[in-house]
Amino acid sequence: MATAQLSEGEKTFIIHGIMEDVRTDGRSCEEYRQVEVECGVVSNTSGSSRLRLLNTEVIVGVKAEMGDPSPSHPNEGRLEFMVDFSANASPEFEGRGGDDLSVEMSTRFAEVFRTQSVLDLVSLGIIDGQCCWILYVDIVVLECGGNLLDAMSLAVKAALANTRIPKVTVLKDSEGGEDIEVSDDPDGYSTLNIDMVPLFVTLSKIGQRHVVDATLEEECCCSASLVTSVDSSGKFTGVVKKGTSSLSNESLHEMLQATKKVGIQLHHSLNEVLKEVGSNTSGRGFLVG
Amino acid sequence: MAGLELLSDQGFRLDGRRPHELRKIQCKMGVFKQADGSAYIEQGNTKALATVYGPHEVTGSRSKIEHDKVLINCQYSMATFSTGERRSRSKGDRKSQEMQLHLKKTFEAAILTQLYPRSQIDIYVQILQADGGNYSACVNAATLAIIDAGIPMKDFVCASTAGFVSDTPIVDISYLEESQGGPELVVALLPKSDQIVEFQVNSRLHLDNFENVLDMAVKGCKDIHAVLSRAVKENVSELASHMNKT
């Protein structure tokens, strides 16, 4: 991750402030920074979104293409995730610099979405065993200001809400084979049901307390963090501990309680915004503001 | 028999433009606060983002340090969802490397390199949506980003493409027009002195038609220069008005 250079004095200042529930930008420990989300910013995708969490900027593009289903689930479609760290975010991501991180994050997303009830994959199947919709979800990180996973998961959920899958009819041709016809009608599309899509909430342990939505500077002072994927009802679909320090049982329990509360709130806020902008196809992108 | 008529009888192109008309250009400087300079440009449906870091100490191989000028390091990357067909690799492939070399040569000619010996300037360009004219959008975005970073240049670097269809030169070709296989001329220009810094022709073009097509491309560059210079002036006046308020 792109790291800020902090002196011991600065780190101590941040840790002491957090002990009093005051962070350097004035937030409390469980407050998120201002989130801006916009949908439909890239027109030749099936769905896209742009998300800005103050200094962290992420663009997600979803492309729906037809392909072979996986042999273990022949009647379902599938999702493929790819995270790309653009050199724009930091010179250390130039060339192959961001490869390790991108593999780690792509796998994290793939694992979370592999859970059965997250998306209705059966609706993405076209012909059993032969053809299905494959949704390629590509995440490009443009600016790195801390708390990447949360920002990426918010953007992915928004992009999936924005995704339009063209209607497909399967016709039987004269030789008994099957022919696939994709609808040309601009209104002939179906959207995905994203109610069960989870969001990542990262809780970073700084000193004796935990904070939500750590900035780049706070991440430098953090000894351990817990990344949880939470769905809109507060159920956890995956928990990972990152970092070098250890967590006690009580603090783990406390952090998970906080995650549940924060997660439900986050889902609620995102759903409110997506009701307005989720079906946009002509976002202004960077030209605003 | 080609299914698409690139130039209709009434003289309109596929997107309704006249042969000498550029696509709609919208740009913004200073999109990212963490980079030293950044800019975003939209030319029609082609969207490019450029960031500049530097001048700073040379990272990477020490053997690349130049004792009398600055080292310019470019990276060109296309988002996997930027093209109609999804790309599997965003950077590091042949085409990207070739593009990086072109960008490096272009900006070495424009930036006052002798002012920062033993240092490095990084120019990173990301294409978010590709609809033809990728190199031109990159060059224009990078020019704005370098200006935003405050790195001195001899002049703006404006780039444009031109083609030749039905005996008519056309400017600023889109992806559909490019893929029909006609000649494509790419020019990067320093507008005030009319100096060409980068020049490339793909496919066959008869020498008799060459002058006209080149003139069309140069005119395109000058039109783009007008747009870019207006954008810079607006940006500066906005910054100045903020300073006057405090």
Coordinates of C-alpha atoms in Angstrom, one line a residue:
Chain A
M1 CA 0.0 0.0 0.0
A2 CA 1.3 3.5 -0.6
T3 CA 2.6 4.6 2.7
A4 CA 3.0 8.1 4.1
Q5 CA 6.3 8.9 5.9
L6 CA 5.5 9.7 9.5
S7 CA 7.8 10.6 12.4
E8 CA 7.5 9.1 15.8
G9 CA 6.1 12.3 17.1
E10 CA 3.3 12.4 14.5
K11 CA 2.4 8.8 15.2
T12 CA 2.2 9.5 19.0
F13 CA 0.0 12.5 18.3
I14 CA -2.4 10.4 16.2
I15 CA -2.5 7.5 18.8
H16 CA -3.1 9.9 21.7
G17 CA -5.9 11.7 19.8
I18 CA -7.6 8.5 19.0
M19 CA -7.5 7.5 22.7
E20 CA -9.7 10.6 23.3
D21 CA -12.0 9.7 20.3
V22 CA -10.7 12.6 18.3
R23 CA -8.9 11.9 15.0
T24 CA -6.7 14.4 13.1
D25 CA -9.5 15.4 10.8
G26 CA -12.0 15.8 13.6
R27 CA -14.0 12.6 13.1
S28 CA -15.0 10.2 15.8
C29 CA -13.7 6.6 15.7
E30 CA -16.7 5.2 13.9
E31 CA -17.3 7.9 11.3
Y32 CA -16.6 7.6 7.6
R33 CA -15.2 10.4 5.5
Q34 CA -17.4 12.0 2.9
V35 CA -18.2 9.6 0.1
E36 CA -19.1 10.6 -3.5
V37 CA -20.4 8.0 -5.8
E38 CA -21.4 8.3 -9.4
C39 CA -22.7 5.6 -11.8
G40 CA -22.5 5.2 -15.5
V41 CA -19.2 7.0 -16.1
V42 CA -17.8 4.7 -18.7
S43 CA -20.2 4.2 -21.6
N44 CA -18.9 1.1 -23.3
T45 CA -19.3 -1.1 -20.2
S46 CA -22.4 -2.9 -19.0
G47 CA -22.2 -1.0 -15.8
S48 CA -19.7 1.3 -14.1
S49 CA -19.2 3.5 -11.1
R50 CA -16.8 6.1 -9.7
L51 CA -16.3 6.4 -6.0
R52 CA -14.3 9.0 -4.1
L53 CA -13.7 8.6 -0.3
L54 CA -12.0 12.1 0.1
N55 CA -8.5 11.1 -1.1
T56 CA -9.2 7.6 -2.3
E57 CA -10.6 7.3 -5.8
V58 CA -11.7 4.1 -7.5
I59 CA -13.4 3.4 -10.8
V60 CA -15.1 0.1 -11.4
G61 CA -16.2 -1.2 -14.9
V62 CA -18.4 -4.3 -15.3
K63 CA -18.4 -6.0 -18.7
A64 CA -20.9 -8.8 -19.4
E65 CA -19.6 -11.3 -21.9
M66 CA -20.8 -14.7 -22.9
G67 CA -18.6 -17.7 -22.2
D68 CA -18.4 -21.2 -20.8
P69 CA -19.8 -21.9 -17.4
S70 CA -17.6 -23.5 -14.8
P71 CA -17.9 -27.3 -14.9
S72 CA -19.0 -27.6 -11.3
H73 CA -21.9 -25.2 -11.8
P74 CA -23.1 -25.7 -15.3
N75 CA -26.3 -23.7 -15.0
E76 CA -24.8 -20.6 -13.4
G77 CA -23.0 -17.6 -14.6
R78 CA -19.9 -16.3 -12.9
L79 CA -18.0 -13.2 -11.8
E80 CA -14.3 -12.5 -12.4
F81 CA -12.6 -9.8 -10.4
M82 CA -9.5 -7.9 -11.3
V83 CA -7.9 -5.1 -9.4
D84 CA -5.5 -2.8 -11.2
F85 CA -3.4 -0.3 -9.2
S86 CA -2.8 2.6 -11.6
A87 CA 0.5 4.3 -11.4
N88 CA -1.5 7.5 -11.0
A89 CA -2.1 6.6 -7.4
S90 CA 1.6 6.3 -6.5
P91 CA 4.9 5.9 -8.4
E92 CA 5.5 2.6 -6.6
F93 CA 2.6 1.0 -8.6
E94 CA 4.5 1.6 -11.8
G95 CA 5.1 -1.5 -14.0
R96 CA 4.7 -4.6 -11.9
G97 CA 4.9 -2.7 -8.6
G98 CA 1.2 -3.1 -7.8
D99 CA 0.9 -6.8 -8.8
D100 CA 1.2 -8.4 -5.4
L101 CA -1.5 -6.1 -3.9
S102 CA -3.8 -6.5 -6.8
V103 CA -3.6 -10.3 -6.7
E104 CA -4.4 -10.2 -2.9
M105 CA -7.4 -7.9 -3.4
S106 CA -8.8 -9.7 -6.4
T107 CA -8.7 -13.0 -4.5
R108 CA -10.4 -11.4 -1.5
F109 CA -13.3 -10.2 -3.7
A110 CA -13.5 -13.5 -5.5
E111 CA -13.8 -15.4 -2.2
V112 CA -16.5 -13.2 -0.8
F113 CA -18.6 -13.4 -4.0
R114 CA -18.3 -17.1 -4.1
T115 CA -20.8 -17.4 -1.3
Q116 CA -24.0 -18.9 -2.6
S117 CA -26.6 -16.3 -1.7
V118 CA -24.7 -13.1 -2.7
L119 CA -25.9 -12.8 -6.3
D120 CA -28.4 -14.8 -8.2
L121 CA -25.9 -16.6 -10.5
V122 CA -28.6 -18.9 -12.0
S123 CA -30.2 -15.9 -13.7
L124 CA -26.9 -15.4 -15.5
G125 CA -27.0 -18.8 -17.1
I126 CA -28.1 -19.1 -20.7
I127 CA -27.7 -22.6 -21.9
D128 CA -26.9 -25.3 -19.3
G129 CA -23.3 -26.5 -19.6
Q130 CA -22.6 -24.5 -22.7
C131 CA -23.1 -20.8 -22.4
C132 CA -23.5 -18.3 -19.6
W133 CA -22.9 -14.7 -18.8
I134 CA -19.6 -13.9 -17.3
L135 CA -19.4 -10.6 -15.5
Y136 CA -15.8 -9.2 -15.6
V137 CA -15.6 -6.7 -12.7
D138 CA -12.5 -4.5 -13.2
I139 CA -11.5 -2.2 -10.4
V140 CA -9.0 0.6 -11.2
V141 CA -7.5 2.4 -8.2
L142 CA -6.7 5.9 -9.2
E143 CA -5.8 7.6 -5.9
C144 CA -4.7 6.0 -2.7
G145 CA -5.8 7.8 0.5
G146 CA -6.2 4.9 2.8
N147 CA -9.0 2.4 3.3
L148 CA -8.9 0.9 -0.1
L149 CA -10.9 -2.2 0.4
D150 CA -14.0 -0.4 1.8
A151 CA -13.9 2.0 -1.1
M152 CA -13.5 -0.7 -3.7
S153 CA -16.4 -2.8 -2.3
L154 CA -18.7 0.3 -2.2
A155 CA -17.8 1.0 -5.8
V156 CA -18.3 -2.6 -6.8
K157 CA -21.8 -2.7 -5.3
A158 CA -22.6 0.6 -7.1
A159 CA -21.3 -0.7 -10.4
L160 CA -23.3 -4.0 -10.1
A161 CA -26.4 -1.9 -9.3
N162 CA -25.7 0.0 -12.6
T163 CA -25.1 -3.2 -14.7
R164 CA -27.5 -3.9 -17.5
I165 CA -27.5 -7.4 -19.0
P166 CA -29.1 -7.6 -22.4
K167 CA -32.1 -9.9 -22.7
V168 CA -31.2 -13.2 -24.5
T169 CA -33.6 -15.6 -26.3
V170 CA -32.5 -19.1 -27.0
L171 CA -34.0 -20.5 -30.2
K172 CA -33.9 -24.0 -31.5
D173 CA -32.6 -23.9 -35.1
S174 CA -33.5 -26.4 -37.8
E175 CA -30.8 -29.0 -37.0
G176 CA -31.9 -29.3 -33.4
G177 CA -29.0 -27.1 -32.1
E178 CA -29.5 -24.0 -30.1
D179 CA -29.1 -20.5 -31.4
I180 CA -28.6 -17.5 -29.1
E181 CA -30.2 -14.2 -30.0
V182 CA -29.2 -11.1 -28.0
S183 CA -31.8 -8.4 -27.9
D184 CA -30.9 -5.1 -29.8
D185 CA -33.6 -3.1 -28.0
P186 CA -31.9 -0.5 -25.8
D187 CA -34.7 -1.1 -23.2
G188 CA -34.4 -4.8 -23.4
Y189 CA -32.1 -5.5 -20.4
S190 CA -32.3 -6.9 -17.0
T191 CA -30.6 -5.6 -13.9
L192 CA -29.0 -7.5 -11.0
N193 CA -30.5 -7.8 -7.6
I194 CA -27.8 -6.4 -5.3
D195 CA -29.6 -6.7 -2.0
M196 CA -27.4 -9.4 -0.7
V197 CA -24.1 -8.0 -2.0
P198 CA -21.8 -7.5 1.0
L199 CA -19.5 -4.5 1.8
F200 CA -16.1 -4.6 3.3
V201 CA -15.6 -2.8 6.6
T202 CA -12.0 -2.4 7.7
L203 CA -11.5 -1.7 11.4
S204 CA -7.9 -0.7 12.3
K205 CA -6.6 -1.1 15.8
I206 CA -4.6 1.9 16.8
G207 CA -3.4 1.9 20.4
Q208 CA -6.1 0.5 22.5
R209 CA -9.0 1.6 20.3
H210 CA -10.2 0.7 16.8
V211 CA -11.1 3.2 14.0
V212 CA -13.2 2.9 10.9
D213 CA -12.0 4.3 7.6
A214 CA -8.4 4.9 8.4
T215 CA -6.5 7.6 6.4
L216 CA -3.1 6.9 5.0
E217 CA -1.4 8.4 8.1
E218 CA -3.6 6.4 10.5
E219 CA -2.8 3.2 8.6
C220 CA 0.9 3.8 9.4
C221 CA 0.1 3.8 13.1
C222 CA -2.1 0.8 12.9
S223 CA -0.8 -2.5 14.3
A224 CA -3.5 -4.8 13.3
S225 CA -6.8 -4.6 11.3
L226 CA -9.9 -6.6 10.8
V227 CA -11.5 -6.8 7.4
T228 CA -15.0 -8.0 7.5
S229 CA -17.5 -8.4 4.8
V230 CA -21.0 -7.5 6.1
D231 CA -24.3 -7.7 4.3
S232 CA -27.2 -5.3 4.7
S233 CA -28.8 -7.3 7.5
G234 CA -25.5 -7.3 9.6
K235 CA -24.6 -10.9 8.8
F236 CA -20.9 -11.5 8.3
T237 CA -19.8 -13.3 5.2
G238 CA -16.1 -13.3 5.8
V239 CA -13.5 -12.1 8.3
V240 CA -9.8 -11.6 7.9
K241 CA -7.2 -10.3 10.3
K242 CA -4.4 -8.4 8.8
G243 CA -1.3 -6.9 10.3
T244 CA 1.5 -8.0 12.6
S245 CA 0.1 -7.4 16.1
S246 CA -2.2 -9.6 18.0
L247 CA -5.8 -9.2 19.1
S248 CA -7.3 -10.4 22.3
N249 CA -10.6 -12.2 22.4
E250 CA -12.5 -9.3 24.0
S251 CA -11.2 -6.7 21.5
L252 CA -12.1 -9.1 18.6
H253 CA -15.6 -9.3 20.0
E254 CA -15.8 -5.6 20.5
M255 CA -14.6 -4.9 17.0
L256 CA -17.1 -7.3 15.4
Q257 CA -19.9 -5.6 17.3
A258 CA -18.8 -2.2 16.0
T259 CA -18.4 -3.6 12.4
K260 CA -22.0 -4.9 12.5
K261 CA -23.3 -1.4 13.5
V262 CA -21.1 0.4 11.0
G263 CA -21.9 -2.1 8.2
I264 CA -25.6 -1.7 8.5
Q265 CA -25.4 2.0 8.4
L266 CA -23.1 1.9 5.4
H267 CA -25.4 -0.3 3.4
H268 CA -28.3 1.9 4.3
S269 CA -26.6 5.1 3.1
L270 CA -25.4 3.5 -0.1
N271 CA -28.8 2.1 -0.9
E272 CA -30.3 5.6 -0.5
V273 CA -27.9 7.1 -3.0
L274 CA -28.2 4.2 -5.4
K275 CA -32.0 4.7 -5.6
E276 CA -31.2 8.1 -7.2
V277 CA -28.1 7.5 -9.3
G278 CA -28.0 3.7 -9.7
S279 CA -29.5 3.7 -13.1
N280 CA -27.5 6.6 -14.6
T281 CA -25.7 6.0 -17.8
S282 CA -24.2 9.4 -18.4
G283 CA -22.2 10.3 -15.3
R284 CA -20.0 13.4 -15.6
G285 CA -17.0 11.7 -14.0
F286 CA -14.0 14.0 -13.3
L287 CA -15.5 17.0 -15.0
V288 CA -17.7 17.8 -11.9
G289 CA -16.3 20.2 -9.3
Chain B
M1 CA -17.9 -4.1 -49.6
A2 CA -17.6 -2.0 -46.4
G3 CA -20.9 -1.7 -44.6
L4 CA -20.1 1.7 -43.1
E5 CA -20.0 4.8 -45.2
L6 CA -17.3 7.0 -43.5
L7 CA -18.2 10.1 -45.5
S8 CA -21.8 10.6 -46.7
D9 CA -22.7 12.4 -49.9
Q10 CA -23.7 15.5 -48.0
G11 CA -20.2 15.5 -46.4
F12 CA -21.2 14.2 -43.0
R13 CA -19.1 11.6 -41.1
L14 CA -20.5 8.7 -39.1
D15 CA -20.9 10.9 -35.9
G16 CA -22.4 13.8 -37.8
R17 CA -19.2 15.9 -37.9
R18 CA -17.8 17.8 -40.9
P19 CA -14.4 16.7 -42.2
H20 CA -12.6 19.6 -40.5
E21 CA -14.5 19.4 -37.2
L22 CA -12.9 18.1 -34.0
R23 CA -14.8 16.1 -31.4
K24 CA -16.1 17.8 -28.3
I25 CA -13.2 18.5 -25.9
Q26 CA -13.7 18.9 -22.2
C27 CA -10.9 19.0 -19.8
K28 CA -10.1 19.6 -16.1
M29 CA -6.8 20.3 -14.4
G30 CA -5.8 19.3 -10.8
V31 CA -8.1 16.3 -10.4
F32 CA -5.9 14.6 -7.9
K33 CA -4.4 16.3 -4.9
Q34 CA -1.7 13.8 -4.1
A35 CA 0.1 14.0 -7.4
D36 CA 2.2 17.0 -8.3
G37 CA 0.2 17.6 -11.4
S38 CA -2.9 16.0 -12.9
A39 CA -5.4 16.5 -15.6
Y40 CA -8.4 14.8 -17.2
I41 CA -9.5 15.2 -20.8
E42 CA -12.4 13.9 -22.9
Q43 CA -12.2 14.0 -26.6
G44 CA -15.5 12.7 -27.8
N45 CA -15.8 9.3 -26.2
T46 CA -12.1 8.9 -25.5
K47 CA -11.3 9.7 -21.9
A48 CA -7.7 10.0 -20.6
L49 CA -6.3 10.8 -17.2
A50 CA -2.7 12.0 -16.7
T51 CA -0.6 12.5 -13.6
V52 CA 2.8 13.9 -13.1
Y53 CA 5.2 13.2 -10.3
G54 CA 8.4 15.2 -10.1
P55 CA 10.9 16.4 -10.5
H56 CA 12.3 14.1 -7.9
E57 CA 15.3 11.8 -7.3
V58 CA 15.8 9.0 -9.7
T59 CA 14.2 5.8 -8.5
G60 CA 15.1 2.5 -10.0
S61 CA 18.3 1.9 -11.9
R62 CA 21.1 4.3 -11.0
S63 CA 22.6 3.8 -14.4
K64 CA 19.8 5.8 -16.0
I65 CA 20.8 9.0 -14.3
E66 CA 21.7 11.7 -16.8
H67 CA 24.2 14.2 -15.6
D68 CA 23.0 17.1 -17.8
K69 CA 19.2 16.6 -18.1
V70 CA 16.2 15.2 -16.4
L71 CA 15.1 11.6 -17.0
I72 CA 11.5 11.4 -18.3
N73 CA 9.7 8.2 -17.3
C74 CA 6.3 7.5 -18.9
Q75 CA 3.8 4.8 -18.3
Y76 CA 0.8 4.2 -20.5
S77 CA -2.0 2.0 -19.3
M78 CA -5.4 1.3 -20.7
A79 CA -8.2 0.2 -18.3
T80 CA -9.4 -3.3 -19.1
F81 CA -12.9 -2.0 -19.7
S82 CA -11.8 0.8 -21.9
T83 CA -12.2 -0.9 -25.3
G84 CA -15.3 -2.6 -26.8
E85 CA -13.7 -6.0 -26.3
R86 CA -12.3 -6.5 -22.8
R87 CA -8.5 -6.4 -22.7
S88 CA -6.8 -9.0 -20.5
R89 CA -3.6 -6.9 -19.8
S90 CA -3.8 -3.2 -18.9
K91 CA -0.1 -2.4 -19.1
G92 CA 3.2 -4.0 -20.0
D93 CA 2.2 -5.3 -23.4
R94 CA 3.9 -4.4 -26.7
K95 CA 1.5 -1.7 -27.7
S96 CA 1.7 0.0 -24.3
Q97 CA 5.5 -0.1 -24.4
E98 CA 5.6 1.4 -27.8
M99 CA 3.2 4.2 -26.7
Q100 CA 5.4 4.9 -23.7
L101 CA 8.4 5.4 -25.9
H102 CA 6.5 7.8 -28.2
L103 CA 5.3 9.8 -25.2
K104 CA 8.8 9.9 -23.7
K105 CA 10.3 11.2 -27.0
T106 CA 7.5 13.8 -27.4
F107 CA 8.0 15.3 -23.9
E108 CA 11.7 15.2 -24.0
A109 CA 11.4 17.6 -26.9
A110 CA 9.1 19.9 -25.1
I111 CA 10.2 20.0 -21.4
L112 CA 13.2 22.1 -20.5
T113 CA 15.2 19.1 -19.5
Q114 CA 18.4 20.9 -18.8
L115 CA 16.9 22.6 -15.8
Y116 CA 16.8 19.4 -13.7
P117 CA 19.9 17.3 -14.1
R118 CA 20.2 14.0 -12.2
S119 CA 16.4 14.0 -11.5
Q120 CA 13.4 12.2 -12.8
I121 CA 9.9 13.3 -13.9
D122 CA 7.2 10.6 -14.0
I123 CA 4.3 11.0 -16.4
Y124 CA 1.6 8.4 -16.0
V125 CA -1.3 8.2 -18.4
Q126 CA -4.4 6.1 -18.0
I127 CA -7.0 5.6 -20.7
L128 CA -10.5 5.1 -19.1
Q129 CA -12.3 4.8 -22.4
A130 CA -10.8 4.3 -25.8
D131 CA -12.6 5.5 -28.9
G132 CA -9.7 6.4 -31.3
G133 CA -7.1 9.1 -30.9
N134 CA -5.6 7.5 -27.8
Y135 CA -2.1 8.9 -28.3
S136 CA -3.5 12.5 -28.9
A137 CA -5.7 12.4 -25.8
C138 CA -2.7 11.2 -23.8
V139 CA -0.4 13.9 -25.1
N140 CA -3.0 16.6 -24.5
A141 CA -3.8 15.4 -21.0
A142 CA -0.1 15.1 -20.2
T143 CA 0.5 18.6 -21.4
L144 CA -2.1 19.9 -19.0
A145 CA -0.8 17.8 -16.2
I146 CA 2.8 19.0 -16.7
I147 CA 1.5 22.6 -16.6
D148 CA -0.5 21.8 -13.5
A149 CA 2.7 20.5 -11.9
G150 CA 4.5 23.7 -12.7
I151 CA 7.3 22.1 -14.8
P152 CA 8.5 24.5 -17.4
M153 CA 8.0 23.6 -21.1
K154 CA 8.9 25.3 -24.3
D155 CA 5.3 25.4 -25.4
F156 CA 2.1 23.4 -25.2
V157 CA 2.3 20.1 -26.9
C158 CA -0.9 19.5 -28.9
A159 CA -1.6 16.3 -30.7
S160 CA -4.2 15.3 -33.3
T161 CA -4.9 12.7 -35.9
A162 CA -6.0 13.0 -39.5
G163 CA -7.2 10.5 -42.1
F164 CA -8.1 10.4 -45.7
V165 CA -11.5 9.2 -46.9
S166 CA -13.2 9.6 -50.3
D167 CA -10.5 12.0 -51.4
T168 CA -11.2 14.2 -48.4
P169 CA -8.8 14.7 -45.4
I170 CA -10.7 14.3 -42.1
V171 CA -9.4 15.4 -38.7
D172 CA -9.6 13.7 -35.3
I173 CA -10.6 10.2 -36.3
S174 CA -12.7 8.0 -34.1
Y175 CA -12.2 4.3 -33.5
L176 CA -14.7 3.3 -36.2
E177 CA -13.0 5.4 -38.8
E178 CA -9.6 4.1 -37.7
S179 CA -10.6 0.5 -38.0
Q180 CA -11.7 0.8 -41.6
G181 CA -8.1 0.5 -42.6
G182 CA -7.6 3.9 -44.2
P183 CA -4.4 6.0 -43.6
E184 CA -3.9 7.6 -40.2
L185 CA -1.6 10.4 -39.6
V186 CA -0.6 11.3 -36.0
V187 CA 1.0 14.7 -35.3
A188 CA 2.2 16.3 -32.1
L189 CA 2.9 20.0 -32.5
L190 CA 4.4 23.0 -30.6
P191 CA 1.8 25.5 -31.8
K192 CA 3.6 28.8 -31.4
S193 CA 6.6 27.8 -33.4
D194 CA 4.8 25.4 -35.7
Q195 CA 7.4 22.7 -34.8
I196 CA 6.4 19.1 -35.2
V197 CA 7.7 16.9 -32.3
E198 CA 6.1 13.6 -33.2
F199 CA 4.9 12.4 -36.5
Q200 CA 3.7 9.0 -37.6
V201 CA 1.7 7.7 -40.6
N202 CA 0.0 4.3 -40.7
S203 CA -1.2 2.5 -43.8
R204 CA -0.7 3.8 -47.3
L205 CA -1.1 7.4 -48.3
H206 CA -0.2 8.8 -51.7
L207 CA 2.4 11.6 -51.7
D208 CA 0.1 13.9 -53.7
N209 CA -2.5 13.9 -50.9
F210 CA 0.1 14.1 -48.1
E211 CA 0.3 17.9 -47.9
N212 CA -3.5 18.3 -47.5
V213 CA -3.7 15.6 -44.8
L214 CA -0.8 17.1 -42.9
D215 CA -2.3 20.6 -43.0
M216 CA -5.5 19.2 -41.7
A217 CA -3.7 17.5 -38.8
V218 CA -1.7 20.7 -38.0
K219 CA -4.9 22.8 -38.1
G220 CA -6.5 20.2 -35.7
C221 CA -3.5 20.7 -33.3
K222 CA -3.9 24.4 -33.3
D223 CA -7.6 24.2 -32.6
I224 CA -6.8 21.9 -29.7
H225 CA -4.2 24.4 -28.5
A226 CA -7.0 27.1 -28.3
V227 CA -9.1 24.8 -26.1
L228 CA -6.2 23.8 -23.8
S229 CA -4.9 27.3 -23.4
R230 CA -8.4 28.5 -22.5
A231 CA -8.6 25.7 -19.9
V232 CA -5.3 26.7 -18.4
K233 CA -6.2 30.4 -18.2
E234 CA -9.5 29.5 -16.5
N235 CA -7.7 27.3 -14.0
V236 CA -5.2 30.0 -13.2
S237 CA -7.8 32.7 -12.8
E238 CA -9.8 30.4 -10.5
L239 CA -6.7 29.8 -8.3
A240 CA -5.9 33.5 -8.3
S241 CA -9.4 34.4 -7.2
H242 CA -9.1 31.9 -4.3
M243 CA -5.8 33.6 -3.3
N244 CA -7.3 37.0 -3.4
K245 CA -10.1 36.0 -1.1
T246 CA -7.8 35.0 1.8

